[in-house]
PDB file of N, CA and C in Angstrom:
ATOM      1  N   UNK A  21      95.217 266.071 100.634  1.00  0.00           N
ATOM      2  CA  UNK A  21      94.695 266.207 101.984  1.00  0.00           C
ATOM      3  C   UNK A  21      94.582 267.677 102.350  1.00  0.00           C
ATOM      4  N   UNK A  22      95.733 268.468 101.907  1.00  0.00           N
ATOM      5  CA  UNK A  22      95.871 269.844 102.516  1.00  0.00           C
ATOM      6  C   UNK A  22      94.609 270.922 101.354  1.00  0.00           C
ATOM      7  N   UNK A  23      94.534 270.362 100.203  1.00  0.00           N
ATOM      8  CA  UNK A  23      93.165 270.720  99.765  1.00  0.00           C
ATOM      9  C   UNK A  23      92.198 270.129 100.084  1.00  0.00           C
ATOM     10  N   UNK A  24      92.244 269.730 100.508  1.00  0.00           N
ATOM     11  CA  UNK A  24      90.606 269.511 101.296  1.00  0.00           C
ATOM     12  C   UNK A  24      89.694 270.216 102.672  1.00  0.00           C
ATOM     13  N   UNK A  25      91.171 269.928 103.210  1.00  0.00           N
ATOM     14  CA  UNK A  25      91.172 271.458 104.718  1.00  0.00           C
ATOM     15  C   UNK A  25      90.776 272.312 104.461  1.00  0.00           C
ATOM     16  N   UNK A  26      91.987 273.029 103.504  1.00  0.00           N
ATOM     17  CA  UNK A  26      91.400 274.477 103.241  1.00  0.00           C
ATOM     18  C   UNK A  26      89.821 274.523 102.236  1.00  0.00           C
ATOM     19  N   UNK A  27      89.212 273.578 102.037  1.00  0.00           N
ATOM     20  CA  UNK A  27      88.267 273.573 100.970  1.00  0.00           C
ATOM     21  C   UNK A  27      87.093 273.635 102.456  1.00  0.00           C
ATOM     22  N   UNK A  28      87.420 272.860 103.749  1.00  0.00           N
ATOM     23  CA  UNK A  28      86.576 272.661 104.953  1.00  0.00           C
ATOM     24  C   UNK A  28      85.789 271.288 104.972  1.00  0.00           C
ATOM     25  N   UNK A  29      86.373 270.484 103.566  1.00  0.00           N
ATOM     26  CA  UNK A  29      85.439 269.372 103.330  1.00  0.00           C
ATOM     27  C   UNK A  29      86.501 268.020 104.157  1.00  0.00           C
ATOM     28  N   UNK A  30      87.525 268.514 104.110  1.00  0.00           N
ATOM     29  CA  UNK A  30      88.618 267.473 104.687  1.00  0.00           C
ATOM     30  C   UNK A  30      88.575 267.490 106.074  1.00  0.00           C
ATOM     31  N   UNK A  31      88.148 267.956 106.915  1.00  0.00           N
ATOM     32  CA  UNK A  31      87.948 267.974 108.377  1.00  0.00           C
ATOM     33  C   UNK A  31      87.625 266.760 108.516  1.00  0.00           C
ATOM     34  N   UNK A  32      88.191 265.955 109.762  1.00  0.00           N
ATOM     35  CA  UNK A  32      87.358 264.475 109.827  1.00  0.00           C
ATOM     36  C   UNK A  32      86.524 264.917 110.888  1.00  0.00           C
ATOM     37  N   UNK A  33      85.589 264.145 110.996  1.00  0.00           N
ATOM     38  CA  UNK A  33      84.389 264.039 111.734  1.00  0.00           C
ATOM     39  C   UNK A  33      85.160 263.700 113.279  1.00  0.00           C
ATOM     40  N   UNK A  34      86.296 263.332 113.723  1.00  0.00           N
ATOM     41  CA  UNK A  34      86.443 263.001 114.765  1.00  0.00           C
ATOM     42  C   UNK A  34      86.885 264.467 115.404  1.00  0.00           C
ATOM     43  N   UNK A  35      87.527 265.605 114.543  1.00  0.00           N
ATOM     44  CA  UNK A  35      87.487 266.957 114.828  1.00  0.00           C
ATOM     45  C   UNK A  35      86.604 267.459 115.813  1.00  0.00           C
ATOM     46  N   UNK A  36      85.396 267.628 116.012  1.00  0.00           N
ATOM     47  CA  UNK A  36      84.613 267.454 116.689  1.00  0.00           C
ATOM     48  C   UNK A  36      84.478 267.056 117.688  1.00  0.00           C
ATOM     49  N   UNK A  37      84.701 266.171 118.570  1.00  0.00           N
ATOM     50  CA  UNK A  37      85.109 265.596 119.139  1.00  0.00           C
ATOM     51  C   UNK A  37      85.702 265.934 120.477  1.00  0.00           C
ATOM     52  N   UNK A  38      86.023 267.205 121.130  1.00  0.00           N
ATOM     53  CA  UNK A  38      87.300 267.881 121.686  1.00  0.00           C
ATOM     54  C   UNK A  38      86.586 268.434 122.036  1.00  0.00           C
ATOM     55  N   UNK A  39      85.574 268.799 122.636  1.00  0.00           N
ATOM     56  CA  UNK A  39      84.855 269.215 123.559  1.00  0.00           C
ATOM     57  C   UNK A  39      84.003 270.466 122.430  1.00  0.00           C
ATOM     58  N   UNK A  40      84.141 270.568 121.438  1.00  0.00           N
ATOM     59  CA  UNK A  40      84.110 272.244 120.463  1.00  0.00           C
ATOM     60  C   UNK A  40      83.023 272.323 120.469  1.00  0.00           C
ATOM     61  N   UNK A  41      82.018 271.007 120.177  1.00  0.00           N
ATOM     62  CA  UNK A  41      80.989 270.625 119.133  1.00  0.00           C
ATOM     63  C   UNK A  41      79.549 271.364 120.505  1.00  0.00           C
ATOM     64  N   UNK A  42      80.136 271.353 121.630  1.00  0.00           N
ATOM     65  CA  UNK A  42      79.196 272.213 122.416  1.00  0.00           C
ATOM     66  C   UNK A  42      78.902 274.058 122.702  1.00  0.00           C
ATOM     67  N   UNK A  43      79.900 273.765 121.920  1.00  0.00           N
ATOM     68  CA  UNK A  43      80.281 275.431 121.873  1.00  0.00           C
ATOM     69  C   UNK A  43      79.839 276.593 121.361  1.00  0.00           C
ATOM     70  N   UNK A  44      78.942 277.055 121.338  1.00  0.00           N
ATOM     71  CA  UNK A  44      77.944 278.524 120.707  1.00  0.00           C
ATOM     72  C   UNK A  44      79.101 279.417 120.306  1.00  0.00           C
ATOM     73  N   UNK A  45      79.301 279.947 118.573  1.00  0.00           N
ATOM     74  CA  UNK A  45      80.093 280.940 118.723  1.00  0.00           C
ATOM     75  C   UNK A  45      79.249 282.358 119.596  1.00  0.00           C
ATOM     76  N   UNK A  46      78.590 281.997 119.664  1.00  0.00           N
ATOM     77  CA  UNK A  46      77.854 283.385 120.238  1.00  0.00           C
ATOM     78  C   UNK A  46      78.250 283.746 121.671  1.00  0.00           C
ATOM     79  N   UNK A  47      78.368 282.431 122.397  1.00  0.00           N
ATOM     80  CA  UNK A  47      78.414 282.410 123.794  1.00  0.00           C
ATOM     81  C   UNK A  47      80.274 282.563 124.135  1.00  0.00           C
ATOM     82  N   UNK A  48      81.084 283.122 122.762  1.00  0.00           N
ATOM     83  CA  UNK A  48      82.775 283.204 122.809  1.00  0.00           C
ATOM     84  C   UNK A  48      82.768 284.889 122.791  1.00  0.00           C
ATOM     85  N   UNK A  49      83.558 285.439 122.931  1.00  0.00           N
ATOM     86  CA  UNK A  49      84.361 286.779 122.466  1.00  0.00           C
ATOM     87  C   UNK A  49      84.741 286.197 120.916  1.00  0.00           C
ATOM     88  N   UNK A  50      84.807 287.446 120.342  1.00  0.00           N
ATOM     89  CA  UNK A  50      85.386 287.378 119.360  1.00  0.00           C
ATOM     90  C   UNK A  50      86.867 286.714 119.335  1.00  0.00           C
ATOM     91  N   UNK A  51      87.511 287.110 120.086  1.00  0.00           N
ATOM     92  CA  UNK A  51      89.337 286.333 120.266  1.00  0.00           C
ATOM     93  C   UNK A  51      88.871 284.744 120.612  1.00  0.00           C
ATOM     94  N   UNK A  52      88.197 284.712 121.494  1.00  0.00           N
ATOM     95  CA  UNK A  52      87.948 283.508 121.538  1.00  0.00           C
ATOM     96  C   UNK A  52      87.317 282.754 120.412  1.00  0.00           C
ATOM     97  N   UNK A  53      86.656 283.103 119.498  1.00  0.00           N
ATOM     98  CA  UNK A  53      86.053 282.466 118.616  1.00  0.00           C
ATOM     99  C   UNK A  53      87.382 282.391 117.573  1.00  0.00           C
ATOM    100  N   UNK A  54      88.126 283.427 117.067  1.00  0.00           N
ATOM    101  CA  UNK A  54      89.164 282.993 116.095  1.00  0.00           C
ATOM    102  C   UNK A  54      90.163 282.179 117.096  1.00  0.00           C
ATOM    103  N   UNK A  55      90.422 281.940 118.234  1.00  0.00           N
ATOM    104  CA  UNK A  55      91.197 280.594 118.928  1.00  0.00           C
ATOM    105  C   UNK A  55      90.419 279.520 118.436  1.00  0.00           C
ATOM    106  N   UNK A  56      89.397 279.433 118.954  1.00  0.00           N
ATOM    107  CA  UNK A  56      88.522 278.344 118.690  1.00  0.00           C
ATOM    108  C   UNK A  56      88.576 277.539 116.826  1.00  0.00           C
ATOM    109  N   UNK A  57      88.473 278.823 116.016  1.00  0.00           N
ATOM    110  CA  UNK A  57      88.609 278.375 114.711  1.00  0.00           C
ATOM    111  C   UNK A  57      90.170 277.916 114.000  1.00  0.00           C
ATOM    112  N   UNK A  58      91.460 278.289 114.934  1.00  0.00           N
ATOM    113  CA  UNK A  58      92.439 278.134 114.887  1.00  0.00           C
ATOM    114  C   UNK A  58      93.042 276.452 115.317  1.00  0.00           C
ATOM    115  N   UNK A  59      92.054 276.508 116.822  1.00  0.00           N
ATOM    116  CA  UNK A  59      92.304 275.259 117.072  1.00  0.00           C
ATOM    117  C   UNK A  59      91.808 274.788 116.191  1.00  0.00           C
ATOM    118  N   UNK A  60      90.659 274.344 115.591  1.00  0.00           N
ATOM    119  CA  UNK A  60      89.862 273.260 114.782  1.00  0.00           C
ATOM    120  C   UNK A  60      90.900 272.875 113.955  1.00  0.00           C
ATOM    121  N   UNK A  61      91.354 274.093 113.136  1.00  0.00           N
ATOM    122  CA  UNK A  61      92.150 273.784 111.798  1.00  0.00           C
ATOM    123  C   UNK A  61      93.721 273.410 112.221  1.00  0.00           C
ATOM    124  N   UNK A  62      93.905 273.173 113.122  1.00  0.00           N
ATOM    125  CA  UNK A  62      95.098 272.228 113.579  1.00  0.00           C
ATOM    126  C   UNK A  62      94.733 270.894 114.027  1.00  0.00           C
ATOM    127  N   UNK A  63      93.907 270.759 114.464  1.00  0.00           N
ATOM    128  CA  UNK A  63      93.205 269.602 115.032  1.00  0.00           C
ATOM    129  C   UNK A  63      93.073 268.772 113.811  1.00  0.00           C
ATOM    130  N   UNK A  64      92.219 269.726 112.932  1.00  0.00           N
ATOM    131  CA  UNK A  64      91.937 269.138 111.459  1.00  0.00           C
ATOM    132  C   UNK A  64      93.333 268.297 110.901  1.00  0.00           C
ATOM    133  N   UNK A  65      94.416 269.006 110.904  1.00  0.00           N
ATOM    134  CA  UNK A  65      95.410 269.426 110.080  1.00  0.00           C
ATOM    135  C   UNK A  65      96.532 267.475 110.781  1.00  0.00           C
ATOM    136  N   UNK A  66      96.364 267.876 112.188  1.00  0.00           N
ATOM    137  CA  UNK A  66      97.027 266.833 112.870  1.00  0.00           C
ATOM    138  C   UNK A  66      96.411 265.506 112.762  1.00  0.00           C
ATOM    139  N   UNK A  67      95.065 265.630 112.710  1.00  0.00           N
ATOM    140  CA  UNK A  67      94.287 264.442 112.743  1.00  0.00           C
ATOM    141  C   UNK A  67      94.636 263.662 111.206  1.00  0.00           C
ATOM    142  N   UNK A  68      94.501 264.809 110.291  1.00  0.00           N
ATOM    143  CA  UNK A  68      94.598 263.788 108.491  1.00  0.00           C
ATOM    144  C   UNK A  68      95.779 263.465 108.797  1.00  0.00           C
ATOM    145  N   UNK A  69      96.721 264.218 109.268  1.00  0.00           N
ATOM    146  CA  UNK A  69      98.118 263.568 109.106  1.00  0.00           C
ATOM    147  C   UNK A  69      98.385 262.428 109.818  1.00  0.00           C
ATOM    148  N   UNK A  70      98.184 262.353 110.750  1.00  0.00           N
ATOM    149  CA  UNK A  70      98.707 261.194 112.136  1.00  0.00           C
ATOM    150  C   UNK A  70      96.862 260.873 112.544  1.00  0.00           C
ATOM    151  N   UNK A  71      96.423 260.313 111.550  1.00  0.00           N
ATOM    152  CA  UNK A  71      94.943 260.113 112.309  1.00  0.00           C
ATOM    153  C   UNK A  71      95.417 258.532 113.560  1.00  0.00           C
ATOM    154  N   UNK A  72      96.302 258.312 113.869  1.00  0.00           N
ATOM    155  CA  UNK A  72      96.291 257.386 115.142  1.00  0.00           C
ATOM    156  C   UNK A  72      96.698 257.895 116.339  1.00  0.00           C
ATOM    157  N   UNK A  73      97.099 258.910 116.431  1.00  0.00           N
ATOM    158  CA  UNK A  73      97.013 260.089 117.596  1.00  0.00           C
ATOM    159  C   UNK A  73      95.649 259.666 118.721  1.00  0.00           C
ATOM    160  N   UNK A  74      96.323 259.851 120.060  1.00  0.00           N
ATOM    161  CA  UNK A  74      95.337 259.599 121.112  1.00  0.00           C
ATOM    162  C   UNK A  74      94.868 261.240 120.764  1.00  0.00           C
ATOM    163  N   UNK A  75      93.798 260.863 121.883  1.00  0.00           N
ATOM    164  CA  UNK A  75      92.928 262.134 121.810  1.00  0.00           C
ATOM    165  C   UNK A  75      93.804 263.381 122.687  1.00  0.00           C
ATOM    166  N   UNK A  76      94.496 262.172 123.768  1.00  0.00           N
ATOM    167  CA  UNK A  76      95.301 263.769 124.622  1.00  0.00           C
ATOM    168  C   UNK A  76      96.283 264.137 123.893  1.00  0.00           C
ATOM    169  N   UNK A  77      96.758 263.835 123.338  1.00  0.00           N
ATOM    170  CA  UNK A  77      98.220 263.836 122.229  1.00  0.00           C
ATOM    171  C   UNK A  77      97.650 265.027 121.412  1.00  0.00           C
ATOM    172  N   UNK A  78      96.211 264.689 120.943  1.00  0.00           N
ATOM    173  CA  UNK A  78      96.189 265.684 120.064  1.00  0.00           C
ATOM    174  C   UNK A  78      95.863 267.355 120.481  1.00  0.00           C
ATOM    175  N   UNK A  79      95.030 266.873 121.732  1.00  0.00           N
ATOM    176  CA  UNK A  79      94.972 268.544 122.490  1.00  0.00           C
ATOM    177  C   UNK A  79      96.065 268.934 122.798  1.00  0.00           C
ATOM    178  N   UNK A  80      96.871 268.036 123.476  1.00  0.00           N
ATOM    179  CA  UNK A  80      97.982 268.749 123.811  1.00  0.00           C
ATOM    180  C   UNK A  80      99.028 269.251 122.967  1.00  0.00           C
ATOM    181  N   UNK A  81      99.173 268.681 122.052  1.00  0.00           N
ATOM    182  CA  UNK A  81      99.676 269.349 120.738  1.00  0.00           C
ATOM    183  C   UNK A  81      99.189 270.466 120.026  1.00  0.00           C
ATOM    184  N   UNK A  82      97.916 270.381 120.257  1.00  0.00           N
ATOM    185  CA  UNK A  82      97.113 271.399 119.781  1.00  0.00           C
ATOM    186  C   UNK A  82      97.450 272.613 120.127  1.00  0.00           C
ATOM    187  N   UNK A  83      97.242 272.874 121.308  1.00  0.00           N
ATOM    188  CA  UNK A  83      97.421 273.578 121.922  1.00  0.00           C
ATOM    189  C   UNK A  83      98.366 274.494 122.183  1.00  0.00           C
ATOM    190  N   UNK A  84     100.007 273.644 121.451  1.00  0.00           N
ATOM    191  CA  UNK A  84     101.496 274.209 121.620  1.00  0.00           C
ATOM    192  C   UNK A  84     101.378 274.631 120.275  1.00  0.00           C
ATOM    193  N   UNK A  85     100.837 274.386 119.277  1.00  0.00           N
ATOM    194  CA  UNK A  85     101.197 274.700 118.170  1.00  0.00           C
ATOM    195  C   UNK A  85     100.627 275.869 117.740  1.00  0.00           C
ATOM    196  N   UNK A  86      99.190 276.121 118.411  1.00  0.00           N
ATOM    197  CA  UNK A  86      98.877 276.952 118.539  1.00  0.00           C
ATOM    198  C   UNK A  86      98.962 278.376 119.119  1.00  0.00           C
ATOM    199  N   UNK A  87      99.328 278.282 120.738  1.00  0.00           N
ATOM    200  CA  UNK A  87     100.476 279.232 121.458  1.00  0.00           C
ATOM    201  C   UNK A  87     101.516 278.972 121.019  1.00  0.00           C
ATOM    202  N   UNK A  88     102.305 278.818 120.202  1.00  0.00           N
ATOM    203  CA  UNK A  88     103.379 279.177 119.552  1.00  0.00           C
ATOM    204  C   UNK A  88     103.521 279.640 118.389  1.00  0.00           C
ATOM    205  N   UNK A  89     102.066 279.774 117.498  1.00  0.00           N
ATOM    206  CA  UNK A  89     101.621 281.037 116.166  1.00  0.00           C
ATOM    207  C   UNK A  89     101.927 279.615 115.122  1.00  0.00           C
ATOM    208  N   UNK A  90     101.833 278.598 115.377  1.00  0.00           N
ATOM    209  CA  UNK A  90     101.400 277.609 114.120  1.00  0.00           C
ATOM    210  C   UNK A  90     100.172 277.693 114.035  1.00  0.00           C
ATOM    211  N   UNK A  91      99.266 278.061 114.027  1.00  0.00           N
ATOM    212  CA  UNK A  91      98.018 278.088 113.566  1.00  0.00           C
ATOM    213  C   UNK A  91      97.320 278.565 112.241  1.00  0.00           C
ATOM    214  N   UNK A  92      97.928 278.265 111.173  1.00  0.00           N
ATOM    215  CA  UNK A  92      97.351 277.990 109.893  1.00  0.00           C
ATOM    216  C   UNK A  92      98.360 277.165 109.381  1.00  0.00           C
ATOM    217  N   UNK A  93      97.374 276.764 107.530  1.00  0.00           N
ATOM    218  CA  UNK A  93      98.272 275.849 107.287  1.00  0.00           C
ATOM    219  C   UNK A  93      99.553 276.344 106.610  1.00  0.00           C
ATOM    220  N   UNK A  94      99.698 277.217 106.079  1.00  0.00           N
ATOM    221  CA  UNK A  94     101.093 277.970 105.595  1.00  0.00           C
ATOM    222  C   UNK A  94     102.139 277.439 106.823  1.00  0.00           C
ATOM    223  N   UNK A  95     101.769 278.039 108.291  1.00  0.00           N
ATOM    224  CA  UNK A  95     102.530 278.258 109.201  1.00  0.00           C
ATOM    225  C   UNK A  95     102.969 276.734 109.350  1.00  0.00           C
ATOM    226  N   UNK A  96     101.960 275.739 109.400  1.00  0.00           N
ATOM    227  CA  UNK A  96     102.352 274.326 109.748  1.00  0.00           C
ATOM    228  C   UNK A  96     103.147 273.414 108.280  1.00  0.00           C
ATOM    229  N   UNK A  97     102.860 274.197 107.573  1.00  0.00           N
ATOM    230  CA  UNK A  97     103.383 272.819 106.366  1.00  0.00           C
ATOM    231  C   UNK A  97     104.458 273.660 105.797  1.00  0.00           C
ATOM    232  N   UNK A  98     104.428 275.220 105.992  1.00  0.00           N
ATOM    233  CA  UNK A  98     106.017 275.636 105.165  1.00  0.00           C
ATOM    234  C   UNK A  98     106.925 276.223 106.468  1.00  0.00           C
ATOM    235  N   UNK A  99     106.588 276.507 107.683  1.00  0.00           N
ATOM    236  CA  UNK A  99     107.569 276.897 108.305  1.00  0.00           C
ATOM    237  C   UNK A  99     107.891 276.039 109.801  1.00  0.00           C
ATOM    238  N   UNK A 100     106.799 275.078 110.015  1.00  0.00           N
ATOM    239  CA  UNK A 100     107.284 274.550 110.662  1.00  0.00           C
ATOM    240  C   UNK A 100     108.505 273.575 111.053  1.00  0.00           C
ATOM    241  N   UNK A 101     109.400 273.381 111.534  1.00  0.00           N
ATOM    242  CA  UNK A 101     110.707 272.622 111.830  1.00  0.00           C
ATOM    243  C   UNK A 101     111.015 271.558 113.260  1.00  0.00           C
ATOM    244  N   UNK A 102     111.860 270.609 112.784  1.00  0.00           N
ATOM    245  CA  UNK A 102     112.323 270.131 113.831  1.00  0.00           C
ATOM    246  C   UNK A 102     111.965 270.811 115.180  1.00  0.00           C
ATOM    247  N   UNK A 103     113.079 271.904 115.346  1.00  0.00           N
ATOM    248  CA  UNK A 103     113.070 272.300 117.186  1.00  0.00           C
ATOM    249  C   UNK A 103     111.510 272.885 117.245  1.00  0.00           C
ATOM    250  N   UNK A 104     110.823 273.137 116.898  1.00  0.00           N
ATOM    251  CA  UNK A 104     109.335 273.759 117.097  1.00  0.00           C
ATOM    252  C   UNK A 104     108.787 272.493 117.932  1.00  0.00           C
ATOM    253  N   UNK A 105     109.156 271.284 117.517  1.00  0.00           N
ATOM    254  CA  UNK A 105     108.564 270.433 117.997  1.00  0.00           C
ATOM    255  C   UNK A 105     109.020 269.219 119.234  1.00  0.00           C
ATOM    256  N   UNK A 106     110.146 269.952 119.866  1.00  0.00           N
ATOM    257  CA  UNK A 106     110.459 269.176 120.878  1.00  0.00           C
ATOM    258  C   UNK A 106     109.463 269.092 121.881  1.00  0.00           C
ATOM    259  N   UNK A 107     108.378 269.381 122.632  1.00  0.00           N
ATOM    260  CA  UNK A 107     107.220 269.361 123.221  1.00  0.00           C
ATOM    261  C   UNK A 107     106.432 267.538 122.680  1.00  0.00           C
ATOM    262  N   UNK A 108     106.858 267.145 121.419  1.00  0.00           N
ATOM    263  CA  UNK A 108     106.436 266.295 120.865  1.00  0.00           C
ATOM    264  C   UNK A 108     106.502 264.776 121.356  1.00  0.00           C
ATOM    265  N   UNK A 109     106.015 263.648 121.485  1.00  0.00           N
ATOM    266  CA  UNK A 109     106.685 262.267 121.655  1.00  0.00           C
ATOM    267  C   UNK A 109     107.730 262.033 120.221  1.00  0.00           C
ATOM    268  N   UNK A 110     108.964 261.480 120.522  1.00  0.00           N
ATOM    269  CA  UNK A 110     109.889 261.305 119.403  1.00  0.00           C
ATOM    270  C   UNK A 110     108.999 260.501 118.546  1.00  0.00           C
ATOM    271  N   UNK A 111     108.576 259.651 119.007  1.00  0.00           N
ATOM    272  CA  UNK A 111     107.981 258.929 117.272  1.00  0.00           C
ATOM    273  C   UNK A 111     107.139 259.539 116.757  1.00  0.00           C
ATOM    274  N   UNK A 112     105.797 260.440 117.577  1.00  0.00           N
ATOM    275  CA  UNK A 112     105.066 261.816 116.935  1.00  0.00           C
ATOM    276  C   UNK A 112     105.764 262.652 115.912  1.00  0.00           C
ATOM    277  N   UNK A 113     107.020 262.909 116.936  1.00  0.00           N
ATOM    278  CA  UNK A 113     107.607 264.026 116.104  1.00  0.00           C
ATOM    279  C   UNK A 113     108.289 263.462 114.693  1.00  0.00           C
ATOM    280  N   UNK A 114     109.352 262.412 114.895  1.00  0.00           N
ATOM    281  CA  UNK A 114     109.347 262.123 113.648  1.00  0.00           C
ATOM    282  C   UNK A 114     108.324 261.584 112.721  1.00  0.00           C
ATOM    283  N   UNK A 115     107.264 261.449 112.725  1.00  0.00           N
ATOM    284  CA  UNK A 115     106.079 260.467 111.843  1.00  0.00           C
ATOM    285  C   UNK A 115     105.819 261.841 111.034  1.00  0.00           C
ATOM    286  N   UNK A 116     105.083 262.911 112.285  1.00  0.00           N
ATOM    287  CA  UNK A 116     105.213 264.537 111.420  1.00  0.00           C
ATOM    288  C   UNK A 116     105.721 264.998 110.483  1.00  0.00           C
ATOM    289  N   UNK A 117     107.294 264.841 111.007  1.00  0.00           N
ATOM    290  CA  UNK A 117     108.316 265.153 110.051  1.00  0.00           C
ATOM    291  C   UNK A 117     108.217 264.746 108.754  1.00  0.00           C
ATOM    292  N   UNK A 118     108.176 263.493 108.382  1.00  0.00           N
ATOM    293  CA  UNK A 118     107.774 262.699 107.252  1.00  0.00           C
ATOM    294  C   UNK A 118     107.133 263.177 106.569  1.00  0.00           C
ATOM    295  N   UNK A 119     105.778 263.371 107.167  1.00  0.00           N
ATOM    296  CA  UNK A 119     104.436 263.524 106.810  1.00  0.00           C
ATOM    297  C   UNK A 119     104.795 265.452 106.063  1.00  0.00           C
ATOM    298  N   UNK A 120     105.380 266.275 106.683  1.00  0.00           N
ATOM    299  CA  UNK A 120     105.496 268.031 105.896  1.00  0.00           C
ATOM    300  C   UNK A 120     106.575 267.951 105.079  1.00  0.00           C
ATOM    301  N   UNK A 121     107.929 266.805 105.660  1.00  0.00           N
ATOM    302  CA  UNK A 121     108.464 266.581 103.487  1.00  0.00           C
ATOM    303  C   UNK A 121     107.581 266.187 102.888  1.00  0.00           C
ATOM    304  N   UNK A 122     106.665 265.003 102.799  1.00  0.00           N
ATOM    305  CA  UNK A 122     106.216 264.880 101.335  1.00  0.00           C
ATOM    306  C   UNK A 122     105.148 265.375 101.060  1.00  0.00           C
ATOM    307  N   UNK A 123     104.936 266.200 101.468  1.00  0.00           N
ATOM    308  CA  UNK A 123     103.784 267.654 101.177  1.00  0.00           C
ATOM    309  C   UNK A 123     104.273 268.660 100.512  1.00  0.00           C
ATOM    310  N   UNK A 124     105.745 268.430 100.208  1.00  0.00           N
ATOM    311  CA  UNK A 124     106.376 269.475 100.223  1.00  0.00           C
ATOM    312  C   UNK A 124     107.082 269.365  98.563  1.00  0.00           C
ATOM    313  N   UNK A 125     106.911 268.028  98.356  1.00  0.00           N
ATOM    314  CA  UNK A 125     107.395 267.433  97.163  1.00  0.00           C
ATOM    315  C   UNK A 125     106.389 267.460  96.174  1.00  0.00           C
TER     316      UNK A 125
END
C-alpha cells in the first residue's frame, strides 16, 4: 500500500473528494500549495489504511496530523505513536495502531 502512495498510483479516487479537486495550484501561494500537497498525502495515507473513515473523521484528522509535522510518510509510519494521537476516536486510534505495526513487520 505504502508503495503505491509514494509511487502516486495508490491514491484512492475518494482523495479527491475534500473539497481539493476545485483547487488551481495557481490560484495558492506557494506555502499553500505544499499544505495542500501535504494534506493529500495524508488523506491518501489515512484513507488506504482505515478506508471506512467518515469523511469528517478524515479532515479532521487530517488536519492534526498535519499541524503537528506528520505530514509525510516517514513521519506517519516510523515516528508516529500512541500519545500523537489522542485527538483520535479510541477505536480510530487503535485500528491505526494496528494498521503502522504491521507495516512495520
Amino acid at each position: 500500500i505504502l508503495e503505491k502512495i509514494r509511487a502516486g498510483s495508490g491514491i484512492p479516487a475518494s482523495a479527491t473528494s475534500f473539497g481539493y479537486a476545485n483547487l488551481s495550484s495557481t490560484s495558492l501561494t506557494p506555502s499553500e500549495n505544499v499544505r495542500l500537497q501535504k494534506e493529500k498525502l495524508v488523506q491518501a495515507w489515512l484513507i488506504t489504511s482505515m478506508p471506512y473513515l467518515h469523511t469528517d473523521d478524515i479532515r479532521s484528522y487530517t488536519r492534526r496530523l498535519v499541524d503537528d509535522g506528520f505530514d509525510s510518510l516517514p513521519m506517519l509510519t516510523e515516528q508516529l505513536e500512541e500519545d500523537d494521537l489522542d485527538f483520535m476516536k479510541k477505536g480510530h486510534k487503535r485500528a491505526l495502531l494496528k494498521v503502522i505495526e504491521a507495516s512495520k513487520k
